[in-house]
XYZ file of N, CA, C and O in Angstrom:
516
model
N 83.576 62.379 4.425
C 82.313 61.833 3.943
C 81.861 60.667 4.816
O 80.689 60.395 4.907
N 82.789 60.036 5.480
C 82.456 58.911 6.340
C 81.548 59.351 7.497
O 80.669 58.629 7.907
N 81.753 60.559 7.994
C 80.964 61.061 9.108
C 79.478 61.142 8.750
O 78.625 60.772 9.546
N 79.154 61.602 7.567
C 77.752 61.677 7.135
C 77.116 60.294 7.055
O 75.966 60.109 7.403
N 77.862 59.325 6.584
C 77.344 57.964 6.504
C 77.048 57.431 7.897
O 76.036 56.767 8.109
N 77.904 57.737 8.877
C 77.662 57.312 10.250
C 76.371 57.918 10.780
O 75.604 57.259 11.476
N 76.123 59.182 10.452
C 74.893 59.839 10.898
C 73.672 59.181 10.283
O 72.658 58.991 10.939
N 73.761 58.817 9.005
C 72.635 58.131 8.356
C 72.383 56.778 9.007
O 71.246 56.380 9.223
N 73.456 56.044 9.309
C 73.301 54.749 9.958
C 72.664 54.902 11.332
O 71.797 54.127 11.720
N 73.060 55.932 12.077
C 72.486 56.184 13.387
C 71.012 56.534 13.254
O 70.183 56.044 14.008
N 70.689 57.365 12.292
C 69.296 57.746 12.058
C 68.471 56.519 11.690
O 67.377 56.318 12.190
N 69.010 55.700 10.834
C 68.298 54.503 10.397
C 68.072 53.564 11.580
O 66.992 53.040 11.767
N 69.098 53.362 12.397
C 68.930 52.466 13.532
C 67.989 53.073 14.565
O 67.265 52.366 15.238
N 67.971 54.396 14.673
C 67.038 55.062 15.576
C 65.604 54.824 15.112
O 64.717 54.554 15.919
N 65.367 54.940 13.797
C 64.037 54.662 13.247
C 63.650 53.206 13.489
O 62.504 52.913 13.818
N 64.617 52.305 13.321
C 64.353 50.889 13.569
C 64.018 50.661 15.047
O 63.126 49.875 15.367
N 64.745 51.357 15.927
C 64.476 51.218 17.362
C 63.076 51.690 17.712
O 62.377 51.058 18.509
N 62.669 52.794 17.127
C 61.325 53.318 17.395
C 60.287 52.314 16.929
O 59.318 52.028 17.636
N 60.483 51.760 15.738
C 59.530 50.765 15.212
C 59.512 49.517 16.096
O 58.444 48.997 16.419
N 60.698 49.055 16.491
C 60.768 47.872 17.356
C 60.099 48.131 18.703
O 59.384 47.274 19.233
N 60.347 49.304 19.278
C 59.733 49.646 20.559
C 58.211 49.717 20.433
O 57.479 49.259 21.310
N 57.740 50.308 19.343
C 56.297 50.381 19.109
C 55.699 48.980 19.010
O 54.691 48.679 19.655
N 56.334 48.124 18.211
C 55.832 46.759 18.042
C 55.826 46.001 19.367
O 54.869 45.294 19.697
N 56.910 46.162 20.140
C 57.017 45.469 21.434
C 55.940 45.970 22.393
O 55.260 45.180 23.057
N 55.763 47.281 22.464
C 54.746 47.854 23.360
C 53.352 47.395 22.955
O 52.520 47.052 23.800
N 53.116 47.386 21.659
C 51.807 46.966 21.155
C 51.539 45.502 21.496
O 50.445 45.155 21.968
N 52.528 44.638 21.273
C 52.369 43.218 21.605
C 52.132 43.020 23.104
O 51.289 42.216 23.511
N 52.870 43.769 23.918
C 52.714 43.658 25.372
C 51.314 44.080 25.799
O 50.678 43.411 26.626
N 50.831 45.182 25.242
C 49.480 45.635 25.593
C 48.423 44.619 25.160
O 47.460 44.364 25.890
N 48.610 44.014 23.986
C 47.675 42.969 23.553
C 47.666 41.801 24.530
O 46.606 41.284 24.896
N 48.861 41.384 24.957
C 48.948 40.268 25.909
C 48.265 40.624 27.225
O 47.543 39.798 27.801
N 48.508 41.846 27.716
C 47.882 42.266 28.964
C 46.358 42.299 28.845
O 45.645 41.903 29.778
N 45.874 42.748 27.735
C 44.420 42.805 27.528
C 43.838 41.394 27.502
O 42.811 41.105 28.126
N 44.507 40.478 26.796
C 44.011 39.099 26.722
C 44.030 38.428 28.097
O 43.070 37.754 28.481
N 45.121 38.608 28.834
C 45.194 38.018 30.185
C 44.160 38.654 31.096
O 43.559 37.976 31.936
N 43.952 39.951 30.942
C 42.938 40.626 31.741
C 41.545 40.116 31.441
O 40.712 39.970 32.348
N 41.269 39.832 30.178
C 39.955 39.289 29.810
C 39.751 37.902 30.409
O 38.658 37.585 30.906
N 40.813 37.084 30.392
C 40.727 35.755 31.020
C 40.486 35.889 32.527
O 39.656 35.177 33.101
N 41.226 36.793 33.160
C 41.065 37.008 34.600
C 39.662 37.526 34.912
O 39.073 37.163 35.942
N 39.121 38.363 34.021
C 37.760 38.870 34.220
C 36.741 37.729 34.244
O 35.842 37.701 35.099
N 36.873 36.816 33.306
C 35.947 35.677 33.262
C 36.015 34.879 34.565
O 34.982 34.511 35.127
N 37.242 34.627 35.028
C 37.411 33.869 36.270
C 36.857 34.647 37.470
O 36.230 34.079 38.359
N 37.091 35.959 37.502
C 36.657 36.772 38.630
C 35.144 36.901 38.669
O 34.546 36.942 39.741
N 34.508 36.946 37.503
C 33.045 36.979 37.448
C 32.491 35.716 38.094
O 31.540 35.745 38.892
N 33.099 34.599 37.778
C 32.657 33.320 38.343
C 32.853 33.296 39.860
O 31.959 32.885 40.599
N 34.008 33.779 40.326
C 34.280 33.812 41.770
C 33.283 34.728 42.468
O 32.739 34.399 43.540
N 33.030 35.898 41.891
C 32.102 36.848 42.513
C 30.690 36.279 42.575
O 29.981 36.464 43.580
N 30.269 35.581 41.525
C 28.933 34.970 41.519
C 28.795 33.910 42.604
O 27.797 33.846 43.306
N 29.815 33.055 42.684
C 29.744 31.942 43.625
C 29.844 32.411 45.071
O 29.142 31.909 45.938
N 30.729 33.381 45.317
C 30.932 33.806 46.701
C 29.928 34.859 47.144
O 29.627 34.961 48.336
N 29.437 35.643 46.209
C 28.544 36.760 46.499
C 29.110 37.645 47.603
O 28.375 38.261 48.359
N 30.427 37.717 47.663
C 31.099 38.537 48.673
C 31.352 39.934 48.091
O 31.788 40.057 46.939
N 31.100 40.988 48.877
C 31.304 42.344 48.368
C 32.740 42.616 47.902
O 32.955 43.332 46.924
N 33.708 42.039 48.578
C 35.110 42.248 48.194
C 35.388 41.655 46.814
O 36.146 42.217 46.019
N 34.776 40.538 46.486
C 34.967 39.913 45.178
C 34.441 40.838 44.076
O 35.074 40.982 43.016
N 33.311 41.494 44.334
C 32.768 42.429 43.347
C 33.636 43.693 43.238
O 33.777 44.274 42.171
N 34.222 44.086 44.367
C 35.131 45.238 44.353
C 36.374 44.933 43.517
O 36.811 45.753 42.705
N 36.925 43.737 43.680
C 38.092 43.319 42.889
C 37.712 43.226 41.415
O 38.474 43.645 40.534
N 36.532 42.680 41.140
C 36.049 42.579 39.756
C 35.942 43.963 39.123
O 36.370 44.175 37.981
N 35.424 44.913 39.868
C 35.302 46.282 39.367
C 36.675 46.876 39.047
O 36.865 47.519 38.006
N 37.641 46.654 39.925
C 39.003 47.140 39.680
C 39.633 46.488 38.458
O 40.334 47.148 37.674
N 39.392 45.218 38.276
C 39.932 44.490 37.132
C 39.325 45.006 35.829
O 40.029 45.181 34.826
N 38.043 45.291 35.835
C 37.380 45.855 34.646
C 38.017 47.200 34.301
O 38.308 47.493 33.140
N 38.243 48.025 35.332
C 38.857 49.338 35.095
C 40.273 49.179 34.533
O 40.667 49.892 33.604
N 41.043 48.234 35.047
C 42.414 48.025 34.565
C 42.442 47.582 33.099
O 43.266 48.057 32.317
N 41.552 46.680 32.730
C 41.497 46.228 31.331
C 41.081 47.385 30.425
O 41.643 47.585 29.343
N 40.124 48.167 30.887
C 39.682 49.334 30.118
C 40.828 50.340 29.947
O 41.027 50.881 28.855
N 41.574 50.590 31.019
C 42.710 51.515 30.940
C 43.780 51.003 29.979
O 44.394 51.785 29.244
N 43.999 49.702 29.973
C 44.988 49.121 29.062
C 44.540 49.284 27.613
O 45.360 49.566 26.734
N 43.254 49.145 27.367
C 42.725 49.392 26.016
C 42.973 50.839 25.608
O 43.333 51.116 24.464
N 42.749 51.764 26.547
C 43.003 53.178 26.254
C 44.478 53.420 25.942
O 44.817 54.195 25.050
N 45.353 52.757 26.676
C 46.797 52.908 26.420
C 47.162 52.399 25.027
O 48.016 52.984 24.356
N 46.518 51.338 24.601
C 46.767 50.810 23.261
C 46.340 51.826 22.202
O 47.072 52.078 21.237
N 45.199 52.439 22.401
C 44.729 53.447 21.447
C 45.648 54.669 21.453
O 45.948 55.241 20.406
N 46.108 55.082 22.639
C 47.044 56.209 22.732
C 48.351 55.898 22.017
O 48.929 56.756 21.355
N 48.820 54.661 22.161
C 50.055 54.242 21.498
C 49.899 54.356 19.981
O 50.779 54.879 19.292
N 48.765 53.908 19.466
C 48.519 54.002 18.024
C 48.437 55.453 17.564
O 48.944 55.811 16.501
N 47.808 56.290 18.376
C 47.682 57.709 18.034
C 49.063 58.374 18.001
O 49.375 59.132 17.075
N 49.894 58.072 18.984
C 51.246 58.640 19.017
C 52.071 58.172 17.823
O 52.819 58.946 17.230
N 51.941 56.912 17.460
C 52.674 56.383 16.308
C 52.236 57.090 15.036
O 53.050 57.449 14.186
N 50.933 57.317 14.899
C 50.417 57.997 13.717
C 50.940 59.429 13.654
O 51.331 59.911 12.586
N 50.968 60.119 14.791
C 51.488 61.486 14.838
C 52.963 61.522 14.460
O 53.401 62.421 13.751
N 53.729 60.553 14.912
C 55.157 60.508 14.578
C 55.344 60.296 13.084
O 56.206 60.911 12.469
N 54.531 59.447 12.488
C 54.639 59.197 11.052
C 54.231 60.412 10.242
O 54.788 60.674 9.184
N 53.242 61.154 10.722
C 52.793 62.348 9.997
C 53.835 63.451 10.030
O 54.014 64.161 9.060
N 54.544 63.600 11.147
C 55.536 64.673 11.238
C 56.763 64.361 10.389
O 57.465 65.268 9.977
N 57.000 63.100 10.113
C 58.155 62.730 9.299
C 57.917 62.991 7.812
O 58.845 63.203 7.066
N 56.678 62.980 7.386
C 56.364 63.200 5.974
C 56.311 64.700 5.693
O 55.650 65.434 6.415
N 56.970 65.152 4.639
C 56.889 66.583 4.316
C 55.498 66.921 3.788
O 54.844 66.095 3.158
N 55.071 68.118 4.067
C 53.765 68.553 3.589
C 53.794 68.675 2.068
O 54.721 69.238 1.499
N 52.781 68.141 1.431
C 52.720 68.162 -0.024
C 51.898 69.365 -0.472
O 50.774 69.565 -0.034
N 52.495 70.173 -1.314
C 51.827 71.373 -1.799
C 51.117 71.030 -3.104
O 51.706 70.439 -4.003
N 49.862 71.413 -3.169
C 49.120 71.193 -4.403
C 49.573 72.217 -5.433
O 50.244 73.184 -5.116
N 49.188 71.980 -6.675
C 49.575 72.908 -7.740
C 49.079 74.306 -7.421
O 47.925 74.505 -7.087
N 49.983 75.240 -7.541
C 49.641 76.630 -7.263
C 50.082 77.463 -8.452
O 51.200 77.316 -8.930
N 49.180 78.309 -8.906
C 49.500 79.135 -10.063
C 49.555 80.587 -9.616
O 48.615 81.102 -9.024
N 50.670 81.221 -9.878
C 50.830 82.634 -9.577
C 50.868 83.396 -10.892
O 51.589 83.036 -11.806
N 50.093 84.443 -10.980
C 50.074 85.293 -12.162
C 50.753 86.613 -11.814
O 50.455 87.210 -10.789
N 51.656 87.033 -12.671
C 52.398 88.268 -12.446
C 52.167 89.234 -13.603
O 52.108 88.834 -14.764
N 52.055 90.485 -13.287
C 51.969 91.530 -14.300
C 53.320 92.221 -14.331
O 53.792 92.736 -13.318
N 53.965 92.212 -15.475
C 55.306 92.749 -15.592
C 55.350 94.098 -16.305
O 56.321 94.440 -16.955
N 54.307 94.850 -16.191
C 54.275 96.170 -16.806
C 54.413 97.257 -15.755
O 54.475 96.993 -14.557
N 54.411 98.496 -16.214
C 54.511 99.622 -15.282
C 53.125 100.000 -14.786
O 52.096 99.558 -15.318
N 53.088 100.848 -13.790
C 51.820 101.330 -13.261
C 51.068 102.127 -14.318
O 49.847 102.019 -14.444
N 51.794 102.896 -15.099
C 51.161 103.686 -16.156
C 50.505 102.765 -17.191
O 49.389 103.027 -17.653
N 51.188 101.680 -17.579
C 50.608 100.722 -18.525
C 49.336 100.092 -17.952
O 48.344 99.919 -18.658
N 49.371 99.765 -16.685
C 48.211 99.157 -16.041
C 47.041 100.129 -16.006
O 45.896 99.758 -16.291
N 47.309 101.384 -15.708
C 46.245 102.391 -15.701
C 45.655 102.581 -17.092
O 44.454 102.758 -17.240
N 46.503 102.538 -18.113
C 46.017 102.640 -19.491
C 45.080 101.478 -19.822
O 44.017 101.664 -20.418
N 45.459 100.283 -19.408
C 44.634 99.108 -19.671
C 43.290 99.208 -18.959
O 42.251 98.822 -19.504
N 43.296 99.732 -17.759
C 42.054 99.836 -16.999
C 41.126 100.903 -17.551
O 39.914 100.822 -17.399
N 41.655 101.912 -18.190
C 40.839 103.004 -18.728
C 40.246 102.687 -20.096
O 39.322 103.359 -20.538
N 40.773 101.719 -20.789
C 40.296 101.426 -22.139
C 38.841 100.992 -22.116
O 38.420 100.226 -21.271
N 38.078 101.473 -23.071
C 36.651 101.177 -23.138
C 36.354 99.903 -23.916
O 35.245 99.383 -23.843
N 37.294 99.411 -24.691
C 37.000 98.273 -25.555
C 37.252 96.925 -24.884
O 37.220 95.893 -25.538
N 37.489 96.894 -23.577
C 37.669 95.634 -22.863
C 36.287 95.047 -22.609
O 35.419 95.693 -22.040
N 36.074 93.827 -23.060
C 34.791 93.159 -22.880
C 35.037 91.943 -22.001
O 35.795 91.042 -22.362
N 34.405 91.942 -20.840
C 34.610 90.851 -19.888
C 33.700 89.676 -20.216
O 32.589 89.857 -20.702
N 34.178 88.486 -19.934
C 33.407 87.248 -20.039
C 32.827 86.992 -21.429
O 31.769 86.416 -21.563
N 33.484 87.452 -22.478
C 33.025 87.178 -23.831
C 34.209 86.642 -24.629
O 34.949 87.394 -25.239
N 34.407 85.329 -24.630
C 35.567 84.750 -25.317
C 35.495 84.888 -26.834
O 36.488 84.714 -27.525
N 34.331 85.204 -27.369
C 34.173 85.326 -28.813
C 34.807 86.620 -29.350
O 35.203 86.707 -30.488
N 34.842 87.632 -28.516
C 35.381 88.912 -28.950
C 36.866 88.976 -28.653
O 37.340 88.515 -27.623
N 37.594 89.558 -29.556
C 39.022 89.753 -29.373
C 39.234 91.170 -28.872
O 38.712 92.123 -29.436
N 39.952 91.270 -27.801
C 40.190 92.576 -27.201
C 41.403 93.195 -27.874
O 42.472 92.608 -27.939
N 41.213 94.403 -28.397
C 42.345 95.093 -29.046
C 42.938 96.068 -28.058
O 42.240 96.808 -27.388
N 44.266 96.065 -27.963
C 44.961 96.940 -27.037
C 46.127 97.577 -27.778
O 46.858 96.911 -28.513
N 46.306 98.856 -27.554
C 47.431 99.568 -28.158
C 48.550 99.701 -27.126
O 48.288 99.904 -25.946
N 49.777 99.577 -27.559
C 50.902 99.685 -26.625
C 51.358 101.111 -26.509
O 51.412 101.863 -27.370
């Protein structure tokens, strides 16, 4: 029985590792985005003052890098959501199955009877066995 407990502990620590890795990656991406935004502000100022084409080229690259980092953050969240969804078992809504436990001959007799009245709850349907 000890072996099963070890497997549960490993599974639990694996889940903790995934959560820790997700949190760490998310924090890192946030930091990169914030630093990139600060660098963007500074680079805009440098490009304005210098009016040098290379400064605008660097600014363009920096904008693309910050945008890509934002996309990575969204992808990380999407992957985390997918992992959480696969771990949850699918929930089945109430399902009602109706079974007829008679013979084919009994069913044919019921279908041939003339006194069956559909959609009239006031009338009682009489059936002979």
